[in-house]
Amino acid sequence: KQEVTQIPAALSVPEGENLVLNCSFTDSAIYNLQWFRQDPGKGLTSLLLIQSSQREQTSGRLNASLDKSSGRSTLYIAASQPGDSATYLCAVTQGYALNFGKGTSLLVTP
Amino acid sequence: SAVISQKPSRDICQRGTSLTIQCQVDSQVTMMFWYRQQPGQSLTLIATANQGSEATYESGFVIDKFPISRPNLTFSTLTVSNLSPEDSSIYLCSVVEGRNQPQHFGDGTRLSIL
């Protein structure tokens, strides 16, 4: 059974810092890995998708990497802003449905 | 990407009653899913909503408790039956248009049970 773990569970940083969120998964036979953002009381917003054959994806200040063989992914956020405050979820798929981690709750303070 | 509308956004229900949640997509999609997010937990897949046939349920979820309809490729409903306090959660529908395409979610339905 695929297990997805996210570290840290919570993170507080001052505005402007670069930060890294970590995600690990137990079964490397995945099709892709997706990072989401969830704001309080809201649904999920897709940030980045990395296919199993890819090593990284970038969107603006976000960069996600994937090391499938070791079962790890990182989400790098550059020059953090208070608007980045949210819960970040990592999910992997071995078909179509997603297996989620518990998320990292990020607070960026002005 | 597909735009997903989910209704209601929140509800407070009495024990023993049922709530039906609607999910409407602005384009035809093959794969549609229902997830549950319990307080402080991550998302867990309830079932895959199959168009024109019975939904495929994950272990721990049964049709009598979570009946699902999918009459066409743009619409699905999830009913949570015989509500108990343990059903207090956020319920989310999602769609994906291909195996290596991003999955997109509705805003969710926040359900509280009195």
Tab-separated table of C-alpha atoms in Angstrom:
chain	number	residue	atom	x	y	z
A	1	LYS	CA	0.000	0.000	0.000
A	2	GLN	CA	1.407	3.357	-1.039
A	3	GLU	CA	2.266	5.626	1.886
A	4	VAL	CA	3.011	9.318	1.340
A	5	THR	CA	4.778	11.322	4.032
A	6	GLN	CA	5.351	15.060	4.152
A	7	ILE	CA	7.926	16.806	6.305
A	8	PRO	CA	7.709	19.181	8.074
A	9	ALA	CA	4.073	19.127	9.182
A	10	ALA	CA	4.208	22.869	9.809
A	11	LEU	CA	6.601	25.649	8.926
A	12	SER	CA	6.767	29.337	9.760
A	13	VAL	CA	9.186	31.618	7.911
A	14	PRO	CA	9.668	35.361	7.492
A	15	GLU	CA	8.771	36.911	4.180
A	16	GLY	CA	11.499	36.710	1.542
A	17	GLU	CA	13.006	33.405	2.619
A	18	ASN	CA	13.501	30.503	0.246
A	19	LEU	CA	12.082	27.257	1.559
A	20	VAL	CA	11.854	23.557	0.788
A	21	LEU	CA	8.965	21.194	1.459
A	22	ASN	CA	9.626	17.476	1.413
A	23	CYS	CA	7.534	14.541	0.253
A	24	SER	CA	8.403	10.848	0.307
A	25	PHE	CA	6.528	7.797	-0.951
A	26	THR	CA	7.057	4.096	-0.346
A	27	ASP	CA	6.284	2.568	-3.753
A	28	SER	CA	8.340	4.021	-6.608
A	29	ALA	CA	6.025	2.575	-9.285
A	30	ILE	CA	4.152	5.831	-9.855
A	31	TYR	CA	2.816	7.503	-12.972
A	32	ASN	CA	3.216	11.010	-11.667
A	33	LEU	CA	3.436	13.225	-8.605
A	34	GLN	CA	1.375	16.339	-8.098
A	35	TRP	CA	1.746	19.240	-5.683
A	36	PHE	CA	-1.353	21.102	-4.527
A	37	ARG	CA	-2.116	24.115	-2.426
A	38	GLN	CA	-5.131	24.230	-0.095
A	39	ASP	CA	-6.310	27.463	1.457
A	40	PRO	CA	-8.485	27.311	4.598
A	41	GLY	CA	-12.042	26.311	3.776
A	42	LYS	CA	-11.208	25.860	0.120
A	43	GLY	CA	-10.582	23.058	-2.324
A	44	LEU	CA	-7.247	22.129	-3.830
A	45	THR	CA	-5.353	24.146	-6.417
A	46	SER	CA	-2.961	22.203	-8.623
A	47	LEU	CA	0.524	23.735	-8.584
A	48	LEU	CA	2.795	21.357	-10.457
A	49	LEU	CA	2.666	17.888	-11.943
A	50	ILE	CA	5.822	15.855	-12.527
A	51	GLN	CA	5.553	12.796	-14.707
A	52	SER	CA	7.538	9.739	-13.612
A	53	SER	CA	10.002	10.215	-16.488
A	54	GLN	CA	10.730	13.827	-15.495
A	55	ARG	CA	13.150	15.183	-12.909
A	56	GLU	CA	11.645	18.593	-12.250
A	57	GLN	CA	8.997	21.136	-13.154
A	58	THR	CA	8.969	24.890	-12.659
A	59	SER	CA	6.201	27.426	-12.445
A	60	GLY	CA	7.110	30.974	-11.472
A	61	ARG	CA	8.677	30.919	-8.004
A	62	LEU	CA	7.913	27.217	-7.580
A	63	ASN	CA	10.207	24.367	-8.514
A	64	ALA	CA	9.385	20.727	-7.870
A	65	SER	CA	11.871	17.899	-8.217
A	66	LEU	CA	11.331	14.158	-8.355
A	67	ASP	CA	13.705	11.312	-7.555
A	68	LYS	CA	11.505	8.357	-8.317
A	69	SER	CA	14.042	5.669	-7.471
A	70	SER	CA	14.487	6.980	-3.944
A	71	GLY	CA	10.816	7.870	-3.521
A	72	ARG	CA	11.339	11.564	-2.871
A	73	SER	CA	10.114	14.911	-4.122
A	74	THR	CA	10.786	18.453	-3.004
A	75	LEU	CA	8.879	21.661	-3.576
A	76	TYR	CA	11.104	24.727	-3.556
A	77	ILE	CA	9.469	28.118	-3.030
A	78	ALA	CA	11.657	31.100	-3.798
A	79	ALA	CA	11.303	34.501	-2.160
A	80	SER	CA	8.293	33.538	-0.059
A	81	GLN	CA	5.376	35.971	0.355
A	82	PRO	CA	2.547	36.156	2.909
A	83	GLY	CA	0.178	35.086	0.122
A	84	ASP	CA	2.016	31.756	-0.007
A	85	SER	CA	0.564	30.884	3.400
A	86	ALA	CA	-1.491	27.719	2.906
A	87	THR	CA	-1.293	23.953	3.285
A	88	TYR	CA	0.782	22.238	0.610
A	89	LEU	CA	-0.159	18.700	-0.316
A	90	CYS	CA	1.843	16.128	-2.217
A	91	ALA	CA	0.064	13.275	-4.017
A	92	VAL	CA	1.175	10.356	-6.162
A	93	THR	CA	-0.783	8.226	-8.559
A	94	GLN	CA	-0.291	4.670	-9.731
A	95	GLY	CA	-3.332	4.845	-11.977
A	96	TYR	CA	-5.740	7.744	-11.940
A	97	ALA	CA	-6.667	8.145	-8.270
A	98	LEU	CA	-4.324	10.046	-5.972
A	99	ASN	CA	-2.650	9.031	-2.712
A	100	PHE	CA	-2.085	12.090	-0.570
A	101	GLY	CA	0.302	13.041	2.183
A	102	LYS	CA	-0.998	14.899	5.215
A	103	GLY	CA	0.439	18.175	4.033
A	104	THR	CA	2.746	20.915	5.240
A	105	SER	CA	1.073	23.952	6.776
A	106	LEU	CA	3.088	27.019	5.753
A	107	LEU	CA	2.890	30.436	7.384
A	108	VAL	CA	4.846	33.298	5.858
A	109	THR	CA	5.012	36.271	8.191
A	110	PRO	CA	5.395	39.867	6.969
B	1	SER	CA	-8.420	23.165	-17.314
B	2	ALA	CA	-11.905	22.015	-16.330
B	3	VAL	CA	-13.965	24.254	-14.072
B	4	ILE	CA	-15.698	22.300	-11.316
B	5	SER	CA	-18.727	23.562	-9.396
B	6	GLN	CA	-19.660	21.767	-6.216
B	7	LYS	CA	-22.878	22.327	-4.247
B	8	PRO	CA	-23.592	22.927	-1.441
B	9	SER	CA	-20.399	24.563	-0.196
B	10	ARG	CA	-21.332	23.729	3.376
B	11	ASP	CA	-24.198	22.251	5.353
B	12	ILE	CA	-25.181	21.363	8.881
B	13	CYS	CA	-27.295	18.235	9.140
B	14	GLN	CA	-29.091	16.234	11.788
B	15	ARG	CA	-28.025	12.724	12.731
B	16	GLY	CA	-29.740	10.023	10.738
B	17	THR	CA	-30.508	12.225	7.739
B	18	SER	CA	-28.771	12.226	4.351
B	19	LEU	CA	-27.031	14.873	2.267
B	20	THR	CA	-26.572	14.836	-1.489
B	21	ILE	CA	-23.624	16.737	-2.944
B	22	GLN	CA	-23.534	17.767	-6.579
B	23	CYS	CA	-20.494	18.123	-8.805
B	24	GLN	CA	-20.826	19.849	-12.188
B	25	VAL	CA	-17.973	20.134	-14.696
B	26	ASP	CA	-17.916	22.600	-17.577
B	27	SER	CA	-16.596	19.999	-20.039
B	28	GLN	CA	-16.887	16.277	-20.610
B	29	VAL	CA	-14.388	14.297	-18.566
B	30	THR	CA	-13.796	10.578	-18.392
B	31	MET	CA	-12.537	10.211	-14.857
B	32	MET	CA	-14.318	11.688	-11.859
B	33	PHE	CA	-13.595	10.929	-8.213
B	34	TRP	CA	-14.979	11.623	-4.772
B	35	TYR	CA	-12.646	12.196	-1.815
B	36	ARG	CA	-13.158	12.761	1.886
B	37	GLN	CA	-10.987	14.953	4.106
B	38	GLN	CA	-11.604	14.358	7.794
B	39	PRO	CA	-10.574	17.048	10.299
B	40	GLY	CA	-6.792	17.293	10.524
B	41	GLN	CA	-6.322	14.515	7.988
B	42	SER	CA	-5.398	14.313	4.357
B	43	LEU	CA	-7.658	13.321	1.509
B	44	THR	CA	-8.888	9.752	1.163
B	45	LEU	CA	-10.470	8.394	-1.987
B	46	ILE	CA	-14.066	7.253	-1.528
B	47	ALA	CA	-14.840	6.035	-5.029
B	48	THR	CA	-14.458	6.475	-8.748
B	49	ALA	CA	-17.688	7.684	-10.334
B	50	ASN	CA	-18.255	5.714	-13.527
B	51	GLN	CA	-20.524	7.081	-16.213
B	52	GLY	CA	-23.477	4.793	-16.839
B	53	SER	CA	-22.436	2.116	-14.365
B	54	GLU	CA	-21.944	1.537	-10.669
B	55	ALA	CA	-19.187	3.452	-8.904
B	56	THR	CA	-15.983	1.682	-7.879
B	57	TYR	CA	-15.535	1.965	-4.118
B	58	GLU	CA	-12.306	1.906	-2.118
B	59	SER	CA	-11.794	-0.363	0.833
B	60	GLY	CA	-13.782	0.878	3.803
B	61	PHE	CA	-16.451	2.647	1.752
B	62	VAL	CA	-19.729	1.008	0.743
B	63	ILE	CA	-22.512	1.880	-1.663
B	64	ASP	CA	-25.233	1.836	0.996
B	65	LYS	CA	-23.478	4.599	2.917
B	66	PHE	CA	-22.102	6.588	-0.040
B	67	PRO	CA	-24.338	6.065	-3.088
B	68	ILE	CA	-22.965	7.795	-6.181
B	69	SER	CA	-24.621	8.651	-9.463
B	70	ARG	CA	-22.953	9.661	-12.714
B	71	PRO	CA	-25.632	10.075	-15.376
B	72	ASN	CA	-23.330	11.763	-17.918
B	73	LEU	CA	-19.748	12.930	-18.456
B	74	THR	CA	-20.245	16.335	-16.801
B	75	PHE	CA	-22.210	15.592	-13.633
B	76	SER	CA	-22.093	13.405	-10.532
B	77	THR	CA	-23.683	13.261	-7.114
B	78	LEU	CA	-22.470	11.791	-3.840
B	79	THR	CA	-24.980	11.047	-1.091
B	80	VAL	CA	-23.809	10.566	2.470
B	81	SER	CA	-26.514	8.501	4.164
B	82	ASN	CA	-27.588	7.948	7.749
B	83	LEU	CA	-25.362	10.743	8.974
B	84	SER	CA	-23.394	10.433	12.205
B	85	PRO	CA	-20.848	12.785	13.819
B	86	GLU	CA	-18.038	10.723	12.262
B	87	ASP	CA	-19.215	11.912	8.834
B	88	SER	CA	-18.237	15.494	9.634
B	89	SER	CA	-15.666	16.131	6.909
B	90	ILE	CA	-14.964	17.993	3.726
B	91	TYR	CA	-16.113	16.104	0.643
B	92	LEU	CA	-14.437	16.939	-2.662
B	93	CYS	CA	-14.963	15.890	-6.240
B	94	SER	CA	-12.155	15.849	-8.731
B	95	VAL	CA	-11.638	15.211	-12.422
B	96	VAL	CA	-8.730	14.226	-14.602
B	97	GLU	CA	-8.637	14.119	-18.366
B	98	GLY	CA	-5.775	11.678	-18.873
B	99	ARG	CA	-3.279	9.532	-17.004
B	100	ASN	CA	-0.530	12.152	-17.053
B	101	GLN	CA	-2.754	15.168	-16.745
B	102	PRO	CA	-3.182	17.204	-13.559
B	103	GLN	CA	-6.176	16.361	-11.417
B	104	HIS	CA	-8.462	19.273	-10.603
B	105	PHE	CA	-10.718	19.677	-7.606
B	106	GLY	CA	-13.919	21.434	-6.716
B	107	ASP	CA	-14.017	23.756	-3.704
B	108	GLY	CA	-15.448	21.010	-1.534
B	109	THR	CA	-18.502	20.602	0.687
B	110	ARG	CA	-17.940	21.156	4.376
B	111	LEU	CA	-20.377	18.923	6.287
B	112	SER	CA	-21.090	19.187	9.999
B	113	ILE	CA	-23.392	16.876	11.926
B	114	LEU	CA	-25.357	18.000	14.967
